């Protein structure tokens, strides 16, 4: 019995397709992870400053990365001194940090540049 082999060399093999999907899967999520990490960094800084104020029962100025004028602080009860909206530049991205009066209330929004 004679085996006839057909030549299909003009398409992708399943292995090549899997390699392409693997590369795309590794490249695409990295830009979103950077934005998530920046937001988490800001959140961690705010929370750690607030916890420090409550733990040591003292006024703690918010990290200068977030509030460069150093006019934002937590009192010994963990409350912010003044409600405000700050634009935080970190890692080449702009984030909007909204701090409300009251215990530990803040929100971080990714800000789209006007360019």
Short mmCIF file of N, CA and C in Angstrom, two decimals:
data_model
loop_
_atom_site.label_atom_id
_atom_site.label_comp_id
_atom_site.label_asym_id
_atom_site.label_seq_id
_atom_site.Cartn_x
_atom_site.Cartn_y
_atom_site.Cartn_z
N UNK A 1 0.84 -1.17 0.00
CA UNK A 1 0.00 0.00 0.00
C UNK A 1 0.89 1.24 0.00
N UNK A 2 0.60 2.13 -0.83
CA UNK A 2 1.40 3.32 -1.01
C UNK A 2 0.73 4.50 -0.29
N UNK A 3 1.54 5.24 0.51
CA UNK A 3 1.02 6.39 1.25
C UNK A 3 1.27 7.64 0.43
N UNK A 4 0.21 8.37 0.23
CA UNK A 4 0.34 9.62 -0.51
C UNK A 4 0.33 10.76 0.51
N UNK A 5 1.37 11.55 0.49
CA UNK A 5 1.49 12.65 1.45
C UNK A 5 1.16 13.96 0.74
N UNK A 6 0.25 14.70 1.35
CA UNK A 6 -0.12 15.98 0.78
C UNK A 6 0.70 17.07 1.46
N UNK A 7 1.13 18.02 0.72
CA UNK A 7 1.96 19.10 1.27
C UNK A 7 1.12 20.32 1.61
N UNK A 8 0.97 20.57 2.91
CA UNK A 8 0.28 21.78 3.39
C UNK A 8 1.29 22.63 4.15
N UNK A 9 2.15 23.31 3.47
CA UNK A 9 3.18 24.11 4.11
C UNK A 9 2.86 25.61 4.13
N UNK A 10 1.69 25.98 3.67
CA UNK A 10 1.40 27.40 3.58
C UNK A 10 0.55 27.92 4.75
N UNK A 11 0.39 27.17 5.80
CA UNK A 11 -0.40 27.62 6.94
C UNK A 11 0.38 27.49 8.24
N UNK A 12 -0.27 27.90 9.34
CA UNK A 12 0.36 27.78 10.65
C UNK A 12 0.16 26.38 11.20
N UNK A 13 1.15 25.91 11.85
CA UNK A 13 1.05 24.66 12.59
C UNK A 13 0.51 25.03 13.97
N UNK A 14 -0.15 24.11 14.64
CA UNK A 14 -0.75 24.39 15.95
C UNK A 14 0.28 24.89 16.95
N UNK A 15 1.49 24.39 16.88
CA UNK A 15 2.55 24.84 17.80
C UNK A 15 2.88 26.31 17.55
N UNK A 16 2.99 26.71 16.31
CA UNK A 16 3.28 28.11 15.99
C UNK A 16 2.16 29.02 16.47
N UNK A 17 0.93 28.57 16.33
CA UNK A 17 -0.22 29.34 16.78
C UNK A 17 -0.20 29.49 18.31
N UNK A 18 0.14 28.44 19.01
CA UNK A 18 0.23 28.50 20.47
C UNK A 18 1.35 29.45 20.92
N UNK A 19 2.45 29.45 20.20
CA UNK A 19 3.55 30.36 20.54
C UNK A 19 3.11 31.82 20.35
N UNK A 20 2.39 32.10 19.28
CA UNK A 20 1.89 33.46 19.04
C UNK A 20 0.94 33.88 20.15
N UNK A 21 0.02 32.99 20.54
CA UNK A 21 -0.91 33.31 21.63
C UNK A 21 -0.18 33.51 22.96
N UNK A 22 0.86 32.74 23.20
CA UNK A 22 1.64 32.89 24.42
C UNK A 22 2.32 34.25 24.46
N UNK A 23 2.91 34.65 23.36
CA UNK A 23 3.59 35.96 23.30
C UNK A 23 2.59 37.09 23.48
N UNK A 24 1.46 37.02 22.80
CA UNK A 24 0.43 38.05 22.96
C UNK A 24 -0.12 38.08 24.38
N UNK A 25 -0.28 36.91 24.96
CA UNK A 25 -0.78 36.84 26.34
C UNK A 25 0.17 37.43 27.35
N UNK A 26 1.45 37.40 27.07
CA UNK A 26 2.43 37.97 27.98
C UNK A 26 2.61 39.47 27.77
N UNK A 27 2.45 39.94 26.55
CA UNK A 27 2.70 41.35 26.25
C UNK A 27 1.51 42.25 26.59
N UNK A 28 0.32 41.85 26.24
CA UNK A 28 -0.85 42.72 26.38
C UNK A 28 -1.18 43.12 27.82
N UNK A 29 -1.19 42.22 28.79
CA UNK A 29 -1.60 42.64 30.14
C UNK A 29 -0.60 43.51 30.88
N UNK A 30 0.62 43.66 30.42
CA UNK A 30 1.61 44.41 31.19
C UNK A 30 1.26 45.88 31.34
N UNK A 31 0.64 46.49 30.33
CA UNK A 31 0.29 47.90 30.45
C UNK A 31 -0.81 48.11 31.49
N UNK A 32 -1.75 47.20 31.58
CA UNK A 32 -2.80 47.32 32.58
C UNK A 32 -2.27 47.03 33.97
N UNK A 33 -1.32 46.13 34.09
CA UNK A 33 -0.74 45.84 35.40
C UNK A 33 0.00 47.05 35.95
N UNK A 34 0.65 47.82 35.10
CA UNK A 34 1.35 49.02 35.57
C UNK A 34 0.37 50.01 36.20
N UNK A 35 -0.78 50.21 35.57
CA UNK A 35 -1.78 51.12 36.12
C UNK A 35 -2.33 50.61 37.44
N UNK A 36 -2.54 49.30 37.54
CA UNK A 36 -3.04 48.72 38.78
C UNK A 36 -2.01 48.89 39.88
N UNK A 37 -0.74 48.65 39.57
CA UNK A 37 0.31 48.78 40.58
C UNK A 37 0.43 50.21 41.09
N UNK A 38 0.31 51.18 40.21
CA UNK A 38 0.40 52.58 40.63
C UNK A 38 -0.74 52.93 41.57
N UNK A 39 -1.96 52.50 41.23
CA UNK A 39 -3.11 52.76 42.09
C UNK A 39 -2.94 52.08 43.44
N UNK A 40 -2.43 50.85 43.43
CA UNK A 40 -2.21 50.14 44.69
C UNK A 40 -1.13 50.82 45.52
N UNK A 41 -0.10 51.35 44.88
CA UNK A 41 0.95 52.07 45.61
C UNK A 41 0.39 53.29 46.32
N UNK A 42 -0.42 54.07 45.60
CA UNK A 42 -1.03 55.26 46.20
C UNK A 42 -1.93 54.85 47.36
N UNK A 43 -2.73 53.82 47.15
CA UNK A 43 -3.63 53.35 48.20
C UNK A 43 -2.85 52.88 49.42
N UNK A 44 -1.78 52.13 49.21
CA UNK A 44 -0.98 51.64 50.34
C UNK A 44 -0.33 52.78 51.11
N UNK A 45 0.13 53.81 50.41
CA UNK A 45 0.75 54.95 51.08
C UNK A 45 -0.27 55.67 51.96
N UNK A 46 -1.47 55.91 51.41
CA UNK A 46 -2.51 56.60 52.17
C UNK A 46 -2.89 55.79 53.41
N UNK A 47 -3.13 54.50 53.22
CA UNK A 47 -3.55 53.65 54.34
C UNK A 47 -2.46 53.56 55.40
N UNK A 48 -1.21 53.41 54.98
CA UNK A 48 -0.13 53.31 55.97
C UNK A 48 0.04 54.61 56.75
N UNK A 49 -0.12 55.76 56.08
CA UNK A 49 -0.05 57.04 56.79
C UNK A 49 -1.19 57.16 57.80
N UNK A 50 -2.37 56.74 57.41
CA UNK A 50 -3.52 56.81 58.30
C UNK A 50 -3.35 55.87 59.50
N UNK A 51 -2.90 54.66 59.25
CA UNK A 51 -2.68 53.71 60.35
C UNK A 51 -1.59 54.18 61.30
N UNK A 52 -0.55 54.80 60.75
CA UNK A 52 0.51 55.34 61.60
C UNK A 52 -0.03 56.43 62.53
N UNK A 53 -0.90 57.28 61.99
CA UNK A 53 -1.49 58.35 62.81
C UNK A 53 -2.32 57.77 63.95
N UNK A 54 -3.09 56.73 63.67
CA UNK A 54 -3.93 56.13 64.71
C UNK A 54 -3.11 55.32 65.70
N UNK A 55 -2.12 54.58 65.22
CA UNK A 55 -1.34 53.71 66.10
C UNK A 55 -0.50 54.51 67.09
N UNK A 56 0.12 55.57 66.62
CA UNK A 56 1.00 56.37 67.48
C UNK A 56 0.30 57.59 68.07
N UNK A 57 -0.99 57.74 67.73
CA UNK A 57 -1.81 58.87 68.22
C UNK A 57 -1.10 60.21 68.04
N UNK A 58 -0.72 60.44 66.80
CA UNK A 58 -0.05 61.70 66.46
C UNK A 58 -0.50 62.14 65.07
N UNK A 59 -0.22 63.37 64.73
CA UNK A 59 -0.52 63.89 63.40
C UNK A 59 0.55 63.40 62.43
N UNK A 60 0.11 62.84 61.31
CA UNK A 60 1.05 62.31 60.31
C UNK A 60 0.77 63.00 58.97
N UNK A 61 1.80 63.63 58.44
CA UNK A 61 1.70 64.29 57.13
C UNK A 61 1.73 63.22 56.05
N UNK A 62 0.85 63.36 55.07
CA UNK A 62 0.79 62.40 53.97
C UNK A 62 2.07 62.50 53.15
N UNK A 63 2.51 61.36 52.66
CA UNK A 63 3.76 61.25 51.90
C UNK A 63 3.86 62.33 50.81
N UNK A 64 5.04 62.96 50.67
CA UNK A 64 5.21 64.03 49.68
C UNK A 64 5.04 63.59 48.23
N UNK A 65 5.10 62.29 47.96
CA UNK A 65 4.83 61.81 46.60
C UNK A 65 3.39 62.14 46.23
N UNK A 66 2.50 62.05 47.21
CA UNK A 66 1.07 62.28 46.96
C UNK A 66 0.71 63.74 47.16
N UNK A 67 1.22 64.34 48.21
CA UNK A 67 0.87 65.73 48.54
C UNK A 67 2.16 66.54 48.69
N UNK A 68 2.71 67.05 47.58
CA UNK A 68 4.02 67.72 47.63
C UNK A 68 4.06 68.99 48.47
N UNK A 69 2.93 69.66 48.63
CA UNK A 69 2.93 70.89 49.43
C UNK A 69 2.97 70.60 50.93
N UNK A 70 2.80 69.36 51.29
CA UNK A 70 2.83 68.89 52.68
C UNK A 70 1.78 69.61 53.54
N UNK A 71 0.63 69.89 52.93
CA UNK A 71 -0.45 70.51 53.69
C UNK A 71 -1.62 69.53 53.90
N UNK A 72 -1.36 68.24 53.71
CA UNK A 72 -2.36 67.20 53.92
C UNK A 72 -1.87 66.31 55.07
N UNK A 73 -2.71 66.09 56.06
CA UNK A 73 -2.29 65.22 57.16
C UNK A 73 -3.48 64.52 57.77
N UNK A 74 -3.17 63.45 58.48
CA UNK A 74 -4.16 62.72 59.26
C UNK A 74 -3.98 63.10 60.72
N UNK A 75 -5.09 63.36 61.41
CA UNK A 75 -5.01 63.66 62.84
C UNK A 75 -4.91 62.35 63.63
N UNK A 76 -4.72 62.41 64.94
CA UNK A 76 -4.54 61.18 65.72
C UNK A 76 -5.72 60.20 65.65
N UNK A 77 -6.90 60.66 65.26
CA UNK A 77 -8.04 59.75 65.12
C UNK A 77 -8.13 59.13 63.73
N UNK A 78 -7.23 59.51 62.83
CA UNK A 78 -7.22 58.95 61.48
C UNK A 78 -8.04 59.72 60.48
N UNK A 79 -8.49 60.92 60.83
CA UNK A 79 -9.28 61.75 59.93
C UNK A 79 -8.36 62.71 59.18
N UNK A 80 -8.71 62.96 57.92
CA UNK A 80 -7.93 63.89 57.10
C UNK A 80 -8.24 65.32 57.54
N UNK A 81 -7.30 66.23 57.38
CA UNK A 81 -7.52 67.61 57.83
C UNK A 81 -8.46 68.39 56.92
N UNK A 82 -8.51 68.05 55.63
CA UNK A 82 -9.32 68.83 54.71
C UNK A 82 -9.66 67.96 53.49
N UNK A 83 -10.91 68.01 53.05
CA UNK A 83 -11.29 67.28 51.84
C UNK A 83 -10.64 67.95 50.63
N UNK A 84 -10.21 67.14 49.67
CA UNK A 84 -9.52 67.71 48.52
C UNK A 84 -9.44 66.71 47.38
N UNK A 85 -9.06 67.22 46.22
CA UNK A 85 -8.76 66.40 45.06
C UNK A 85 -7.33 66.70 44.65
N UNK A 86 -6.52 65.66 44.55
CA UNK A 86 -5.11 65.81 44.20
C UNK A 86 -4.83 65.07 42.90
N UNK A 87 -3.96 65.62 42.09
CA UNK A 87 -3.48 64.94 40.89
C UNK A 87 -2.11 64.38 41.22
N UNK A 88 -1.99 63.05 41.16
CA UNK A 88 -0.75 62.38 41.53
C UNK A 88 -0.06 61.91 40.26
N UNK A 89 1.18 62.38 40.04
CA UNK A 89 1.99 61.96 38.90
C UNK A 89 2.96 60.90 39.41
N UNK A 90 2.79 59.68 38.92
CA UNK A 90 3.67 58.61 39.36
C UNK A 90 3.82 57.60 38.23
N UNK A 91 5.05 57.27 37.90
CA UNK A 91 5.31 56.28 36.87
C UNK A 91 4.85 56.69 35.48
N UNK A 92 4.85 57.98 35.20
CA UNK A 92 4.43 58.45 33.88
C UNK A 92 2.92 58.50 33.70
N UNK A 93 2.18 58.20 34.74
CA UNK A 93 0.71 58.24 34.66
C UNK A 93 0.18 59.29 35.61
N UNK A 94 -1.00 59.76 35.31
CA UNK A 94 -1.67 60.72 36.18
C UNK A 94 -2.87 60.05 36.81
N UNK A 95 -2.97 60.15 38.12
CA UNK A 95 -4.12 59.62 38.84
C UNK A 95 -4.75 60.74 39.64
N UNK A 96 -6.05 60.68 39.75
CA UNK A 96 -6.78 61.67 40.52
C UNK A 96 -7.16 61.02 41.85
N UNK A 97 -6.73 61.62 42.92
CA UNK A 97 -7.01 61.12 44.26
C UNK A 97 -8.02 62.05 44.91
N UNK A 98 -9.19 61.52 45.21
CA UNK A 98 -10.25 62.29 45.85
C UNK A 98 -10.33 61.83 47.30
N UNK A 99 -10.14 62.77 48.23
CA UNK A 99 -10.19 62.46 49.66
C UNK A 99 -11.39 63.20 50.24
N UNK A 100 -12.29 62.45 50.87
CA UNK A 100 -13.46 63.03 51.51
C UNK A 100 -13.22 63.16 53.01
N UNK A 101 -13.91 64.08 53.62
CA UNK A 101 -13.85 64.18 55.08
C UNK A 101 -14.46 62.93 55.68
N UNK A 102 -13.95 62.54 56.80
CA UNK A 102 -14.44 61.33 57.45
C UNK A 102 -13.33 60.31 57.53
N UNK A 103 -13.65 59.21 58.10
CA UNK A 103 -12.64 58.21 58.40
C UNK A 103 -12.27 57.37 57.19
N UNK A 104 -11.10 57.60 56.63
CA UNK A 104 -10.52 56.73 55.62
C UNK A 104 -11.23 56.65 54.29
N UNK A 105 -11.89 57.70 53.89
CA UNK A 105 -12.62 57.64 52.63
C UNK A 105 -11.84 58.35 51.55
N UNK A 106 -11.46 57.58 50.53
CA UNK A 106 -10.78 58.16 49.37
C UNK A 106 -11.02 57.29 48.16
N UNK A 107 -10.81 57.86 46.99
CA UNK A 107 -11.01 57.15 45.74
C UNK A 107 -9.90 57.55 44.78
N UNK A 108 -9.41 56.58 44.01
CA UNK A 108 -8.35 56.84 43.04
C UNK A 108 -8.91 56.58 41.64
N UNK A 109 -8.83 57.58 40.78
CA UNK A 109 -9.28 57.46 39.39
C UNK A 109 -8.09 57.66 38.47
N UNK A 110 -8.04 56.86 37.41
CA UNK A 110 -7.01 57.08 36.39
C UNK A 110 -7.42 58.31 35.59
N UNK A 111 -6.51 59.20 35.40
CA UNK A 111 -6.80 60.44 34.69
C UNK A 111 -6.27 60.34 33.27
N UNK A 112 -7.10 60.68 32.32
CA UNK A 112 -6.71 60.66 30.92
C UNK A 112 -6.14 62.03 30.59
N UNK A 113 -4.96 62.04 29.98
CA UNK A 113 -4.31 63.32 29.67
C UNK A 113 -5.05 64.03 28.54
N UNK A 114 -4.92 65.33 28.49
CA UNK A 114 -5.60 66.15 27.50
C UNK A 114 -4.80 66.32 26.22
N UNK A 115 -3.71 65.58 26.06
CA UNK A 115 -2.84 65.72 24.87
C UNK A 115 -3.56 65.32 23.61
#
